[in-house]
Tab-separated table of C-alpha atoms and ligand atoms in Angstrom:
chain	number	residue	atom	x	y	z
A	143	MET	CA	-0.238	-19.172	-11.209
A	144	SER	CA	-3.093	-21.063	-12.777
A	145	ILE	CA	-4.401	-19.601	-15.986
A	146	GLU	CA	-8.045	-20.303	-15.021
A	147	LEU	CA	-8.422	-17.213	-12.893
A	148	PRO	CA	-5.333	-15.048	-13.126
A	149	TYR	CA	-5.036	-12.732	-10.164
A	150	PHE	CA	-4.546	-9.040	-10.907
A	151	ASP	CA	-5.451	-7.531	-7.567
A	152	TYR	CA	-2.135	-7.574	-5.700
A	153	ALA	CA	-2.803	-4.005	-4.542
A	154	ALA	CA	-5.805	-5.282	-2.561
A	155	THR	CA	-3.861	-8.106	-1.005
A	156	THR	CA	-1.168	-10.619	-1.855
A	157	PRO	CA	-1.025	-14.343	-1.213
A	158	ALA	CA	1.500	-15.200	1.473
A	159	ASP	CA	4.839	-16.394	0.144
A	160	ALA	CA	5.370	-20.140	0.814
A	161	ARG	CA	8.459	-19.303	2.913
A	162	VAL	CA	6.310	-17.005	5.042
A	163	ILE	CA	3.751	-19.763	5.623
A	164	THR	CA	6.466	-22.203	6.692
A	165	ALA	CA	7.984	-19.713	9.123
A	166	MET	CA	4.576	-18.884	10.594
A	167	SER	CA	3.552	-22.513	11.026
A	168	GLU	CA	6.575	-23.043	13.269
A	169	CYS	CA	5.190	-20.549	15.779
A	170	LEU	CA	1.873	-22.087	16.740
A	171	GLY	CA	1.874	-25.615	18.113
A	172	ILE	CA	3.251	-27.422	21.139
A	173	ASP	CA	6.361	-28.426	19.183
A	174	GLY	CA	6.868	-24.891	17.979
A	175	ILE	CA	7.509	-21.418	19.295
A	176	PHE	CA	4.143	-20.782	20.894
A	177	GLY	CA	5.178	-19.082	24.146
A	178	ASN	CA	4.108	-15.608	25.118
A	179	PRO	CA	6.916	-13.243	24.105
A	180	ALA	CA	6.226	-11.297	27.308
A	181	SER	CA	6.759	-14.340	29.554
A	182	SER	CA	10.230	-13.625	30.814
A	183	SER	CA	10.457	-16.427	33.369
A	184	HIS	CA	10.842	-19.422	31.058
A	185	ALA	CA	12.480	-20.578	27.863
A	186	ALA	CA	9.244	-20.806	25.846
A	187	GLY	CA	8.718	-17.081	26.338
A	188	ALA	CA	12.338	-16.252	25.636
A	189	ARG	CA	12.316	-18.213	22.376
A	190	ALA	CA	9.194	-16.388	21.212
A	191	ARG	CA	10.714	-13.068	22.196
A	192	ASP	CA	13.850	-13.864	20.167
A	193	LYS	CA	11.661	-14.589	17.136
A	194	VAL	CA	9.735	-11.357	17.574
A	195	GLU	CA	12.949	-9.360	17.894
A	196	GLN	CA	14.443	-11.031	14.845
A	197	ALA	CA	11.340	-10.058	12.872
A	198	ARG	CA	11.563	-6.508	14.201
A	199	SER	CA	15.114	-6.308	12.890
A	200	GLN	CA	14.004	-7.670	9.513
A	201	VAL	CA	11.313	-4.988	9.147
A	202	ALA	CA	13.701	-2.279	10.367
A	203	ALA	CA	16.403	-3.394	7.923
A	204	LEU	CA	14.044	-3.078	4.947
A	205	ILE	CA	13.408	0.617	5.694
A	206	GLY	CA	16.704	1.767	7.200
A	207	ALA	CA	15.332	2.070	10.753
A	208	MET	CA	16.571	0.891	14.161
A	209	PRO	CA	14.700	-2.164	15.530
A	210	ASP	CA	13.364	-0.225	18.536
A	211	GLU	CA	11.664	2.184	16.123
A	212	ILE	CA	9.277	-0.557	14.910
A	213	ILE	CA	5.937	-0.832	16.762
A	214	TRP	CA	3.772	-3.861	15.910
A	215	THR	CA	0.134	-3.178	15.061
A	216	SER	CA	-2.679	-5.123	13.396
A	217	GLY	CA	-2.070	-3.508	9.999
A	218	ALA	CA	-1.690	-0.215	8.191
A	219	THR	CA	-5.186	0.907	9.219
A	220	GLU	CA	-4.258	0.716	12.871
A	221	SER	CA	-0.845	2.248	12.201
A	222	ASN	CA	-2.503	5.221	10.507
A	223	ASN	CA	-4.912	5.586	13.428
A	224	LEU	CA	-2.075	5.432	15.937
A	225	ALA	CA	-0.009	7.985	14.035
A	226	LEU	CA	-2.788	10.553	13.578
A	227	LYS	CA	-4.838	10.101	16.753
A	228	GLY	CA	-1.761	9.426	18.855
A	229	PHE	CA	-0.200	12.668	17.642
A	230	ALA	CA	-3.416	14.646	18.096
A	231	GLU	CA	-3.777	13.422	21.655
A	232	ALA	CA	-0.192	14.328	22.500
A	233	ALA	CA	-0.330	17.759	20.840
A	234	ALA	CA	-0.310	20.543	23.394
A	235	ALA	CA	-2.281	23.003	21.267
A	236	PRO	CA	-4.779	22.862	18.399
A	237	PHE	CA	-2.913	22.190	15.199
A	238	HIS	CA	-3.196	22.025	11.451
A	239	LEU	CA	-2.903	18.700	9.614
A	240	VAL	CA	-1.940	18.510	5.957
A	241	THR	CA	-2.938	15.444	3.986
A	242	SER	CA	-4.255	14.777	0.486
A	243	ALA	CA	-7.533	14.067	-1.244
A	244	ILE	CA	-6.208	10.753	-2.608
A	245	GLU	CA	-5.237	9.082	0.645
A	246	HIS	CA	-6.558	5.682	1.670
A	247	LYS	CA	-9.762	5.718	3.712
A	248	ALA	CA	-7.720	4.674	6.738
A	249	ILE	CA	-6.270	8.196	6.632
A	250	LEU	CA	-9.296	10.111	5.346
A	251	ASP	CA	-11.742	8.635	7.857
A	252	THR	CA	-9.276	9.140	10.699
A	253	ALA	CA	-8.663	12.727	9.594
A	254	ALA	CA	-12.436	13.336	9.471
A	255	ARG	CA	-12.669	12.087	13.030
A	256	LEU	CA	-9.941	14.507	14.121
A	257	GLU	CA	-11.634	17.305	12.197
A	258	SER	CA	-14.796	16.728	14.211
A	259	LYS	CA	-12.676	17.227	17.312
A	260	GLY	CA	-11.265	20.564	16.220
A	261	VAL	CA	-8.161	19.726	14.199
A	262	PHE	CA	-7.933	21.954	11.128
A	263	ILE	CA	-7.187	19.966	7.977
A	264	THR	CA	-6.001	20.802	4.470
A	265	TYR	CA	-6.624	18.180	1.793
A	266	ILE	CA	-4.164	18.754	-1.036
A	267	ALA	CA	-5.575	18.148	-4.509
A	268	PRO	CA	-3.487	15.949	-6.809
A	269	THR	CA	-2.408	16.899	-10.303
A	270	ARG	CA	-4.363	15.313	-13.144
A	271	GLU	CA	-1.637	12.687	-13.203
A	272	GLY	CA	-2.334	11.801	-9.588
A	273	ALA	CA	0.737	13.426	-8.056
A	274	ILE	CA	0.959	15.322	-4.781
A	275	THR	CA	3.774	17.730	-5.537
A	276	PRO	CA	6.317	19.227	-3.116
A	277	ALA	CA	5.121	22.673	-4.269
A	278	ALA	CA	1.536	21.853	-3.290
A	279	VAL	CA	2.717	20.677	0.121
A	280	ALA	CA	4.826	23.805	0.641
A	281	ALA	CA	1.820	25.964	-0.261
A	282	ALA	CA	-0.382	24.120	2.248
A	283	LEU	CA	1.942	24.552	5.217
A	284	ARG	CA	1.084	27.067	7.943
A	285	PRO	CA	2.919	28.206	11.037
A	286	ASN	CA	0.772	25.878	13.180
A	287	THR	CA	1.027	22.813	10.927
A	288	GLY	CA	1.750	19.927	13.298
A	289	MET	CA	1.736	17.005	10.923
A	290	VAL	CA	1.889	16.215	7.222
A	291	SER	CA	0.500	12.784	6.336
A	292	LEU	CA	0.899	11.491	2.791
A	293	MET	CA	1.016	8.107	1.121
A	294	LEU	CA	4.215	7.026	-0.578
A	295	VAL	CA	2.440	5.071	-3.329
A	296	ASN	CA	-1.215	5.519	-4.241
A	297	ASN	CA	-3.237	2.314	-4.092
A	298	GLU	CA	-5.431	3.035	-7.110
A	299	LEU	CA	-3.028	4.777	-9.479
A	300	GLY	CA	0.419	3.544	-8.490
A	301	THR	CA	1.721	7.107	-8.349
A	302	LEU	CA	4.751	7.724	-6.178
A	303	THR	CA	5.036	10.755	-3.891
A	304	ASP	CA	8.323	12.652	-3.812
A	305	ILE	CA	8.485	12.525	-0.011
A	306	GLY	CA	12.225	13.254	0.112
A	307	SER	CA	11.694	16.748	-1.323
A	308	MET	CA	9.073	17.615	1.290
A	309	ALA	CA	10.716	16.685	4.570
A	310	GLU	CA	12.836	19.783	4.980
A	311	SER	CA	9.977	22.279	4.783
A	312	VAL	CA	7.867	20.114	7.110
A	313	HIS	CA	10.622	19.836	9.691
A	314	ALA	CA	11.411	23.549	9.479
A	315	LEU	CA	8.021	24.091	11.146
A	316	GLY	CA	8.729	21.489	13.817
A	317	ALA	CA	6.005	19.335	12.248
A	318	LEU	CA	6.122	15.559	11.839
A	319	LEU	CA	6.048	13.764	8.506
A	320	HIS	CA	3.849	10.650	8.517
A	321	VAL	CA	3.876	8.356	5.500
A	322	ASP	CA	1.407	5.603	4.658
A	323	ALA	CA	3.741	3.152	2.940
A	324	ALA	CA	1.353	0.200	2.684
A	325	GLN	CA	1.593	0.195	-1.131
A	326	ALA	CA	5.289	1.004	-1.262
A	327	LEU	CA	6.864	-1.443	1.163
A	328	GLY	CA	8.764	-4.114	-0.722
A	329	LYS	CA	8.067	-2.429	-4.066
A	330	VAL	CA	10.363	0.587	-3.889
A	331	PRO	CA	13.490	1.086	-1.784
A	332	ILE	CA	12.664	3.074	1.352
A	333	ASP	CA	15.191	4.709	3.651
A	334	VAL	CA	13.282	6.514	6.382
A	335	VAL	CA	16.346	8.497	7.440
A	336	ALA	CA	17.271	9.685	3.942
A	337	LEU	CA	13.630	10.541	3.216
A	338	GLY	CA	13.189	12.388	6.514
A	339	ILE	CA	10.194	10.310	7.603
A	340	ASP	CA	9.157	10.497	11.272
A	341	LEU	CA	6.287	7.983	11.268
A	342	MET	CA	5.504	5.325	8.670
A	343	SER	CA	2.633	2.841	8.376
A	344	MET	CA	3.208	-0.644	6.964
A	345	SER	CA	1.111	-3.716	6.312
A	346	ALA	CA	2.257	-7.320	5.873
A	347	HIS	CA	-0.503	-8.548	3.572
A	348	LYS	CA	0.478	-6.209	0.732
A	349	VAL	CA	3.984	-7.662	0.724
A	350	TYR	CA	3.335	-11.448	0.703
A	351	GLY	CA	2.904	-11.673	4.461
A	352	PRO	CA	-0.246	-12.537	6.433
A	353	LYS	CA	-3.267	-10.321	6.992
A	354	GLY	CA	-3.809	-8.867	10.434
A	355	ILE	CA	-0.287	-7.644	11.137
A	356	GLY	CA	1.482	-4.399	10.399
A	357	ALA	CA	3.815	-1.927	11.976
A	358	LEU	CA	4.302	1.746	12.618
A	359	TYR	CA	7.810	3.103	12.304
A	360	VAL	CA	8.241	5.710	15.048
A	361	SER	CA	11.565	7.535	14.899
A	362	ARG	CA	13.255	7.919	18.281
A	363	ALA	CA	12.778	11.682	17.981
A	364	ALA	CA	9.018	11.343	17.378
A	365	ARG	CA	8.477	8.820	20.166
A	366	SER	CA	7.515	11.374	22.825
A	367	ARG	CA	5.029	13.044	20.479
A	368	LEU	CA	2.646	10.074	20.300
A	369	CYS	CA	0.085	8.812	22.830
A	370	ALA	CA	-0.921	5.147	22.849
A	371	GLN	CA	-4.388	4.373	21.510
A	372	MET	CA	-4.499	0.829	22.929
A	373	HIS	CA	-3.913	0.385	26.642
A	374	GLY	CA	-3.262	-2.638	28.816
A	375	GLY	CA	0.056	-4.204	29.705
A	376	GLY	CA	2.369	-1.577	28.263
A	377	HIS	CA	3.712	-3.669	25.386
A	378	GLU	CA	5.662	-2.042	22.564
A	379	GLN	CA	7.232	0.654	24.738
A	380	GLY	CA	3.797	1.509	26.034
A	381	LEU	CA	2.627	2.519	22.554
A	382	ARG	CA	0.494	-0.505	21.729
A	383	SER	CA	-0.595	-3.013	24.314
A	384	GLY	CA	-1.691	-6.564	23.635
A	385	THR	CA	0.005	-9.969	23.554
A	386	LEU	CA	2.278	-10.053	20.553
A	387	ALA	CA	1.090	-12.382	17.783
A	388	THR	CA	4.346	-14.281	17.291
A	389	HIS	CA	3.261	-16.161	14.150
A	390	GLN	CA	1.944	-13.002	12.481
A	391	ILE	CA	5.022	-11.021	13.420
A	392	VAL	CA	7.345	-13.770	12.169
A	393	GLY	CA	5.314	-13.785	8.961
A	394	MET	CA	5.805	-10.063	8.482
A	395	GLY	CA	9.503	-10.249	9.328
A	396	THR	CA	10.060	-13.097	6.874
A	397	ALA	CA	8.097	-11.267	4.187
A	398	CYS	CA	10.276	-8.180	4.678
A	399	ALA	CA	13.490	-10.218	4.590
A	400	ILE	CA	12.375	-11.801	1.311
A	401	ALA	CA	11.413	-8.378	-0.064
A	402	ALA	CA	14.843	-6.991	0.795
A	403	GLU	CA	16.444	-9.803	-1.138
A	404	GLN	CA	14.075	-9.943	-4.107
A	405	MET	CA	12.791	-6.420	-4.564
A	406	SER	CA	14.940	-5.530	-7.537
A	407	SER	CA	14.423	-8.832	-9.370
A	408	ASP	CA	10.667	-8.740	-8.656
A	409	THR	CA	10.471	-5.161	-9.904
A	410	HIS	CA	12.453	-6.030	-13.008
A	411	ARG	CA	10.051	-8.865	-13.883
A	412	ILE	CA	6.941	-6.874	-13.035
A	413	THR	CA	8.105	-3.915	-15.115
A	414	ALA	CA	8.436	-6.156	-18.173
A	415	LEU	CA	5.047	-7.748	-17.515
A	416	SER	CA	3.238	-4.448	-17.021
A	417	GLU	CA	4.804	-3.080	-20.218
A	418	ARG	CA	3.629	-6.194	-22.046
A	419	PHE	CA	0.136	-5.695	-20.655
A	420	LEU	CA	0.027	-2.029	-21.626
A	421	ARG	CA	1.323	-2.694	-25.140
A	422	GLY	CA	-1.521	-5.152	-25.519
A	423	VAL	CA	-4.477	-3.244	-24.120
A	424	LEU	CA	-3.539	0.276	-25.178
A	425	SER	CA	-3.650	-0.918	-28.773
A	426	PHE	CA	-7.398	-1.490	-28.395
A	427	LYS	CA	-9.684	1.335	-29.388
A	428	GLY	CA	-10.805	3.594	-26.562
A	429	VAL	CA	-8.452	2.237	-23.904
A	430	ARG	CA	-6.275	4.691	-22.045
A	431	GLN	CA	-4.076	4.661	-19.004
A	432	ASN	CA	-4.643	7.051	-16.106
A	433	ALA	CA	-1.765	8.746	-14.294
A	434	ARG	CA	0.521	7.759	-17.098
A	435	GLU	CA	3.145	10.451	-16.713
A	436	GLY	CA	5.428	11.154	-13.805
A	437	LEU	CA	6.686	9.136	-10.883
A	438	ARG	CA	4.983	5.775	-10.626
A	439	ILE	CA	5.540	2.131	-9.836
A	440	PRO	CA	5.080	-0.532	-12.518
A	441	HIS	CA	2.977	-2.821	-10.301
A	442	THR	CA	-0.315	-0.913	-10.296
A	443	LEU	CA	-2.077	0.314	-13.434
A	444	SER	CA	-5.296	2.235	-13.874
A	445	VAL	CA	-7.044	1.837	-17.200
A	446	THR	CA	-10.206	3.516	-18.486
A	447	VAL	CA	-12.262	2.139	-21.343
A	448	ASP	CA	-13.954	4.927	-23.288
A	449	ARG	CA	-17.037	3.033	-24.276
A	450	PRO	CA	-20.394	3.761	-22.678
A	451	ASP	CA	-21.348	0.088	-22.512
A	452	PHE	CA	-18.193	-1.023	-20.753
A	453	PHE	CA	-18.652	-2.354	-17.240
A	454	PRO	CA	-15.605	-3.442	-15.277
A	455	PHE	CA	-17.435	-6.497	-13.942
A	456	MET	CA	-17.398	-7.903	-17.467
A	457	LEU	CA	-13.687	-8.354	-16.915
A	458	ALA	CA	-13.805	-9.293	-13.285
A	459	ASP	CA	-15.646	-12.483	-14.286
A	460	ASP	CA	-12.550	-13.920	-15.934
A	461	LEU	CA	-9.923	-11.900	-14.256
A	462	ALA	CA	-9.447	-10.853	-10.673
A	463	VAL	CA	-9.205	-7.113	-11.286
A	464	SER	CA	-10.617	-4.340	-9.191
A	465	SER	CA	-13.126	-1.764	-10.338
A	466	THR	CA	-11.823	0.491	-7.576
A	467	SER	CA	-9.882	-0.078	-4.376
A	468	ALA	CA	-11.197	-2.937	-2.263
A	469	CYS	CA	-12.088	-0.545	0.509
A	470	ASN	CA	-14.210	1.578	-1.769
A	471	SER	CA	-15.788	-1.575	-3.178
A	472	ALA	CA	-16.921	-2.472	0.323
A	473	ALA	CA	-18.499	0.953	0.714
A	474	GLY	CA	-20.047	0.791	-2.768
A	475	THR	CA	-19.160	4.398	-3.521
A	476	PRO	CA	-17.310	5.810	-6.536
A	477	SER	CA	-13.591	6.177	-6.101
A	478	HIS	CA	-12.560	9.427	-4.403
A	479	VAL	CA	-9.131	9.013	-5.996
A	480	LEU	CA	-10.461	8.915	-9.542
A	481	SER	CA	-12.749	11.870	-8.935
A	482	ALA	CA	-9.834	13.815	-7.415
A	483	ILE	CA	-7.872	13.434	-10.659
A	484	GLY	CA	-10.838	14.774	-12.589
A	485	LEU	CA	-12.689	11.670	-13.761
A	486	ASP	CA	-16.430	12.065	-13.468
A	487	GLU	CA	-18.507	9.300	-11.928
A	488	ASN	CA	-19.364	7.884	-15.303
A	489	VAL	CA	-15.759	7.635	-16.466
A	490	ALA	CA	-14.640	6.362	-13.068
A	491	GLY	CA	-17.213	3.609	-13.462
A	492	ARG	CA	-15.450	2.475	-16.640
A	493	THR	CA	-12.056	2.321	-14.952
A	494	VAL	CA	-10.258	-0.769	-13.712
A	495	ARG	CA	-7.197	-1.221	-11.575
A	496	ILE	CA	-4.814	-3.937	-12.665
A	497	SER	CA	-2.134	-4.776	-10.143
A	498	LEU	CA	0.647	-7.262	-10.766
A	499	GLY	CA	2.878	-9.063	-8.331
A	500	ARG	CA	5.465	-11.711	-7.566
A	501	PHE	CA	3.443	-14.594	-8.966
A	502	THR	CA	2.135	-12.930	-12.125
A	503	THR	CA	3.253	-14.778	-15.255
A	504	GLU	CA	3.456	-13.910	-18.928
A	505	GLN	CA	0.543	-16.290	-19.548
A	506	ASP	CA	-1.529	-14.429	-16.969
A	507	VAL	CA	-0.803	-11.169	-18.781
A	508	ASP	CA	-1.655	-12.598	-22.188
A	509	HIS	CA	-4.871	-14.005	-20.782
A	510	ALA	CA	-5.713	-10.577	-19.358
A	511	ILE	CA	-5.128	-8.958	-22.738
A	512	LYS	CA	-7.455	-11.502	-24.347
A	513	CYS	CA	-10.129	-10.784	-21.749
A	514	PHE	CA	-9.868	-7.070	-22.470
A	515	ARG	CA	-10.094	-7.722	-26.172
A	516	ARG	CA	-13.146	-9.889	-25.727
A	517	VAL	CA	-15.103	-7.206	-23.906
A	518	ILE	CA	-13.761	-4.237	-25.844
A	519	GLU	CA	-13.414	-5.500	-29.383
A	520	PRO	CA	-15.782	-8.457	-29.594
A	521	SER	CA	-15.408	-8.511	-33.364
A	522	GLY	CA	-11.798	-7.390	-33.438
A	523	PRO	CA	-8.747	-9.242	-34.717
A	524	LEU	CA	-8.169	-12.685	-33.276
A	525	THR	CA	-4.467	-12.287	-32.669
A	526	VAL	CA	-3.249	-10.646	-29.527
A	527	PRO	CA	-1.024	-7.711	-30.478
A	528	VAL	CA	1.797	-8.445	-28.106
A	529	GLN	CA	5.427	-8.347	-29.153
A	530	ALA	CA	7.672	-11.072	-27.854
A	531	SER	CA	9.183	-9.835	-24.645
A	532	ALA	CA	12.888	-10.176	-24.022
A	533	ALA	CA	12.488	-10.336	-20.268
B	258	PLP	C1	-4.171	-1.646	2.282
B	258	PLP	C2	-3.887	-0.251	2.667
B	258	PLP	C3	-4.128	0.203	3.960
B	258	PLP	C4	-4.775	-0.664	5.002
B	258	PLP	O1	-3.898	-1.669	5.423
B	258	PLP	P1	-4.447	-2.867	6.337
B	258	PLP	O2	-3.190	-3.542	6.779
B	258	PLP	O3	-5.274	-3.718	5.438
B	258	PLP	O4	-5.206	-2.278	7.450
B	258	PLP	C5	-3.793	1.501	4.263
B	258	PLP	N1	-3.254	2.311	3.355
B	258	PLP	C6	-3.002	1.918	2.099
B	258	PLP	C7	-2.400	2.866	1.137
B	258	PLP	C8	-3.322	0.623	1.706
B	258	PLP	O5	-3.095	0.246	0.463
């Protein structure tokens, strides 16, 4: 990527992979696959339907699901809404929902809405390292817990939740396990069956697909425990009506197929790059990494600069980093994730998220280190303290 404005905000969104763009562009015009996938009476519809079903299989294959367990939505926000509100509407009796204080707003705002309608909610506090532990989940469960909803990877800290160790205790109560995997898809291997996941939210634009398309994995067993939140036409097994957006769906399917193929090589590269970045910036005075210990992905880093005159926007000028998650930026409020791990507003305000991805280069990383040095150690040494990387 060009060195002029290196992009370090892959956790907010990714550019679409060129192969995704090509596949999508073949699904729009008169010479392409533009038919309505629901038009069963002619070939144009059938061709579109084949494309949609191929994409469904590609998404399913990436997470170890069956194709008919994939429900197309407009993104992870809608998937989260469908999972939580759809379950609440189908629940026969008032129930208890367990989630965490560091979820994405698409969960927290939806949970608040359910709370106002009588659902009782427990928000688990993370450890100082940003982990939601199986012990904390076990302690939060009650006899009437109907659903546990947790993210697989946190969008601000990159911490990974040990979902596999939680499923058994959740299922012992007859409750469903919902996972927001928007930050995990394509970054870590996911097997919904092995992990015991009943419902899982996904988004294409975090995995080099287009914006505006996502999916909810609904296990066959959980299918009858959800009510549709979008009506009209009965698409997607009646769970989500609306004409299927063939080009978007093909984009997501292609992105997932590429992720399946490239995940380990991408992760290998990104691990080396993030280590290079950390070696560089942690050598500067007053720079420390949040959520450093424990389970985490290499792609997303949270760094605090312990200097009262440090403002993240000083970096954002030369570097596309995020002072908090994009969603919080839009709301203009301090990060609820950083405050949940014990950072006060002041410290949170001196924290940046650096997220790396498929197109990050070594030059981008070295440029980022220089930008940090410039704002942190204006009179510091002129050489960038980075060791040559083998990878
Ligand atoms: C980005 C994100 C979402 C929202 O996904 P959209 O597809 O943009 O609606 C939800 N949860 C997490 C953890 C995210 O990172």
